[in-house]
Amino acid sequence: AQIYTSMEPKQAALILAKFDDEIIINIFSSMKPKVVAEILTGLAPERAGVISIKILEKKQAEEKENSEK
């Protein structure tokens, strides 16, 4: 993730666009939200929307799991 953080957001988006959504989400999970947002703007809008929804669903599932402990 640190590699992509040090790149220009649009460059990072071009590379990440070739990865599966799950890999992108795992990479994003170790980045600051501002950096993730900047990279998302470089992805195709439809793909950025799908990834955003998956990130939200993952976060909600983790919060639910933590609250049940």
Coordinates of N, CA, C and O in Angstrom, one line a residue:
A1 N 0.8 -1.2 0.0 CA 0.0 0.0 0.0 C 0.9 1.3 0.0 O 0.5 2.2 -0.6
Q2 N 2.0 1.2 0.7 CA 2.9 2.4 0.7 C 3.4 2.8 -0.7 O 3.5 3.9 -0.9
I3 N 3.5 1.8 -1.5 CA 4.0 2.1 -2.9 C 3.0 2.9 -3.6 O 3.3 3.9 -4.2
Y4 N 1.7 2.6 -3.5 CA 0.6 3.3 -4.2 C 0.4 4.7 -3.5 O 0.0 5.6 -4.2
T5 N 0.6 4.8 -2.2 CA 0.5 6.1 -1.5 C 1.5 7.1 -2.0 O 1.2 8.3 -2.1
S6 N 2.7 6.6 -2.4 CA 3.7 7.5 -2.8 C 3.6 8.0 -4.3 O 4.3 8.9 -4.7
M7 N 2.7 7.3 -5.0 CA 2.4 7.7 -6.4 C 1.4 8.8 -6.6 O 0.6 9.0 -5.6
E8 N 1.4 9.4 -7.7 CA 0.3 10.3 -8.1 C -1.0 9.4 -8.1 O -1.0 8.3 -8.6
P9 N -2.1 9.9 -7.5 CA -3.4 9.1 -7.4 C -3.8 8.5 -8.8 O -4.2 7.4 -8.8
K10 N -3.7 9.3 -9.9 CA -4.2 8.8 -11.2 C -3.3 7.6 -11.6 O -3.8 6.7 -12.2
Q11 N -2.0 7.7 -11.4 CA -1.0 6.6 -11.7 C -1.4 5.4 -10.9 O -1.4 4.3 -11.4
A12 N -1.6 5.6 -9.6 CA -2.0 4.4 -8.8 C -3.3 3.8 -9.3 O -3.4 2.6 -9.3
A13 N -4.2 4.6 -9.6 CA -5.5 4.1 -10.1 C -5.4 3.3 -11.4 O -6.0 2.3 -11.6
L14 N -4.5 3.7 -12.3 CA -4.2 3.0 -13.5 C -3.7 1.6 -13.2 O -4.1 0.6 -13.9
I15 N -2.8 1.5 -12.3 CA -2.3 0.2 -11.9 C -3.3 -0.7 -11.2 O -3.5 -1.8 -11.5
L16 N -4.0 -0.1 -10.2 CA -4.9 -0.8 -9.3 C -6.1 -1.3 -10.2 O -6.7 -2.3 -9.8
A17 N -6.5 -0.5 -11.2 CA -7.6 -0.9 -12.0 C -7.5 -2.3 -12.6 O -8.5 -2.9 -13.0
K18 N -6.3 -2.8 -12.7 CA -6.0 -4.1 -13.3 C -6.2 -5.3 -12.2 O -6.2 -6.4 -12.6
F19 N -6.4 -4.9 -11.0 CA -6.5 -5.9 -9.9 C -8.0 -6.2 -9.6 O -8.9 -5.4 -10.0
D20 N -8.2 -7.3 -9.0 CA -9.6 -7.7 -8.5 C -10.0 -6.7 -7.4 O -9.1 -6.2 -6.7
D21 N -11.3 -6.5 -7.3 CA -11.8 -5.6 -6.3 C -11.3 -6.0 -4.9 O -11.0 -5.1 -4.1
E22 N -11.3 -7.3 -4.6 CA -10.9 -7.7 -3.2 C -9.5 -7.3 -2.9 O -9.1 -6.9 -1.8
I23 N -8.6 -7.4 -3.9 CA -7.2 -7.0 -3.7 C -7.1 -5.5 -3.5 O -6.4 -5.0 -2.6
I24 N -7.9 -4.8 -4.3 CA -7.9 -3.3 -4.1 C -8.4 -2.9 -2.7 O -7.8 -2.1 -2.1
I25 N -9.5 -3.6 -2.3 CA -10.0 -3.3 -1.0 C -9.0 -3.6 0.1 O -8.8 -2.8 1.1
N26 N -8.3 -4.7 0.0 CA -7.2 -5.0 1.0 C -6.1 -4.0 1.0 O -5.6 -3.6 2.1
I27 N -5.7 -3.5 -0.2 CA -4.7 -2.5 -0.2 C -5.2 -1.2 0.4 O -4.6 -0.5 1.2
F28 N -6.5 -0.8 0.0 CA -7.1 0.4 0.6 C -7.2 0.4 2.1 O -7.2 1.4 2.7
S29 N -7.4 -0.8 2.7 CA -7.6 -0.9 4.1 C -6.5 -0.4 4.9 O -6.6 -0.1 6.1
S30 N -5.3 -0.4 4.3 CA -4.1 0.1 5.1 C -3.7 1.5 4.7 O -2.6 2.0 5.0
M31 N -4.6 2.2 3.9 CA -4.4 3.6 3.5 C -5.3 4.5 4.2 O -6.3 4.2 4.7
K32 N -4.9 5.8 4.3 CA -5.7 6.8 4.8 C -6.9 7.1 3.9 O -6.7 7.1 2.7
P33 N -8.1 7.4 4.5 CA -9.2 7.6 3.6 C -9.1 8.7 2.6 O -9.6 8.6 1.4
K34 N -8.3 9.8 2.9 CA -8.1 10.8 1.9 C -7.4 10.3 0.6 O -7.7 10.6 -0.5
V35 N -6.4 9.4 0.9 CA -5.6 8.9 -0.2 C -6.5 7.9 -1.1 O -6.5 7.9 -2.3
V36 N -7.3 7.1 -0.4 CA -8.2 6.2 -1.0 C -9.2 7.0 -1.9 O -9.4 6.7 -3.1
A37 N -9.7 8.1 -1.4 CA -10.6 8.9 -2.1 C -10.0 9.5 -3.4 O -10.6 9.5 -4.5
E38 N -8.7 9.9 -3.3 CA -8.0 10.5 -4.4 C -7.8 9.4 -5.5 O -8.0 9.7 -6.7
I39 N -7.5 8.2 -5.1 CA -7.3 7.1 -6.0 C -8.6 6.7 -6.7 O -8.6 6.5 -7.9
L40 N -9.6 6.6 -5.9 CA -10.9 6.2 -6.4 C -11.4 7.2 -7.5 O -12.0 6.7 -8.5
T41 N -11.1 8.4 -7.4 CA -11.5 9.4 -8.5 C -10.8 9.1 -9.8 O -11.3 9.5 -10.9
G42 N -9.7 8.3 -9.8 CA -9.0 8.0 -11.0 C -9.5 6.7 -11.6 O -9.1 6.4 -12.8
L43 N -10.4 6.0 -10.9 CA -11.0 4.8 -11.5 C -12.2 5.1 -12.3 O -12.8 6.2 -12.1
A44 N -12.7 4.2 -13.1 CA -13.9 4.4 -13.8 C -15.0 4.6 -12.8 O -15.0 3.9 -11.8
P45 N -15.9 5.5 -13.0 CA -17.0 5.8 -12.0 C -17.7 4.6 -11.5 O -18.0 4.4 -10.3
E46 N -18.1 3.7 -12.5 CA -18.8 2.5 -12.1 C -18.0 1.6 -11.1 O -18.5 1.1 -10.2
R47 N -16.7 1.4 -11.5 CA -15.9 0.6 -10.7 C -15.6 1.2 -9.3 O -15.6 0.5 -8.3
A48 N -15.4 2.5 -9.3 CA -15.2 3.2 -8.0 C -16.5 3.1 -7.1 O -16.3 2.9 -5.9
G49 N -17.7 3.1 -7.7 CA -18.9 2.9 -7.0 C -19.0 1.5 -6.4 O -19.3 1.4 -5.2
V50 N -18.7 0.5 -7.2 CA -18.7 -0.9 -6.7 C -17.7 -1.1 -5.6 O -18.1 -1.7 -4.5
I51 N -16.5 -0.6 -5.7 CA -15.5 -0.8 -4.7 C -15.9 0.0 -3.4 O -15.8 -0.5 -2.3
S52 N -16.5 1.2 -3.6 CA -16.9 1.9 -2.4 C -18.0 1.2 -1.6 O -17.9 1.1 -0.4
I53 N -18.9 0.6 -2.3 CA -20.0 -0.2 -1.7 C -19.4 -1.4 -0.9 O -19.7 -1.7 0.2
K54 N -18.4 -2.1 -1.6 CA -17.8 -3.2 -1.0 C -17.0 -2.9 0.3 O -17.0 -3.6 1.3
I55 N -16.3 -1.7 0.2 CA -15.6 -1.2 1.4 C -16.6 -1.0 2.5 O -16.3 -1.4 3.7
L56 N -17.7 -0.3 2.2 CA -18.7 0.0 3.3 C -19.3 -1.3 3.8 O -19.4 -1.4 5.1
E57 N -19.6 -2.3 3.0 CA -20.2 -3.5 3.5 C -19.1 -4.3 4.3 O -19.5 -4.9 5.4
K58 N -17.9 -4.3 4.0 CA -16.8 -4.9 4.8 C -16.7 -4.3 6.1 O -16.6 -4.9 7.1
K59 N -16.7 -2.9 6.1 CA -16.6 -2.2 7.4 C -17.8 -2.5 8.3 O -17.6 -2.7 9.5
Q60 N -19.0 -2.5 7.7 CA -20.2 -2.8 8.5 C -20.2 -4.2 9.1 O -20.6 -4.4 10.2
A61 N -19.7 -5.2 8.3 CA -19.6 -6.6 8.7 C -18.6 -6.7 9.9 O -18.8 -7.4 10.9
E62 N -17.5 -6.0 9.8 CA -16.5 -6.0 10.8 C -17.0 -5.3 12.1 O -16.8 -5.8 13.2
E63 N -17.7 -4.2 12.0 CA -18.3 -3.6 13.1 C -19.4 -4.5 13.8 O -19.4 -4.5 15.0
K64 N -20.2 -5.1 13.0 CA -21.2 -6.1 13.6 C -20.5 -7.2 14.3 O -20.9 -7.6 15.4
E65 N -19.4 -7.7 13.7 CA -18.7 -8.8 14.3 C -18.1 -8.4 15.6 O -18.1 -9.1 16.6
N66 N -17.5 -7.2 15.6 CA -16.9 -6.7 16.9 C -17.9 -6.4 18.0 O -17.6 -6.6 19.2
S67 N -19.1 -6.0 17.6 CA -20.1 -5.7 18.6 C -20.7 -6.9 19.2 O -21.3 -6.9 20.2
E68 N -20.6 -8.1 18.5 CA -21.1 -9.3 19.0 C -20.2 -10.0 19.9 O -20.5 -11.0 20.5
K69 N -19.0 -9.5 20.0 CA -18.0 -10.2 20.9 C -18.1 -9.8 22.4 O -18.6 -8.8 22.7

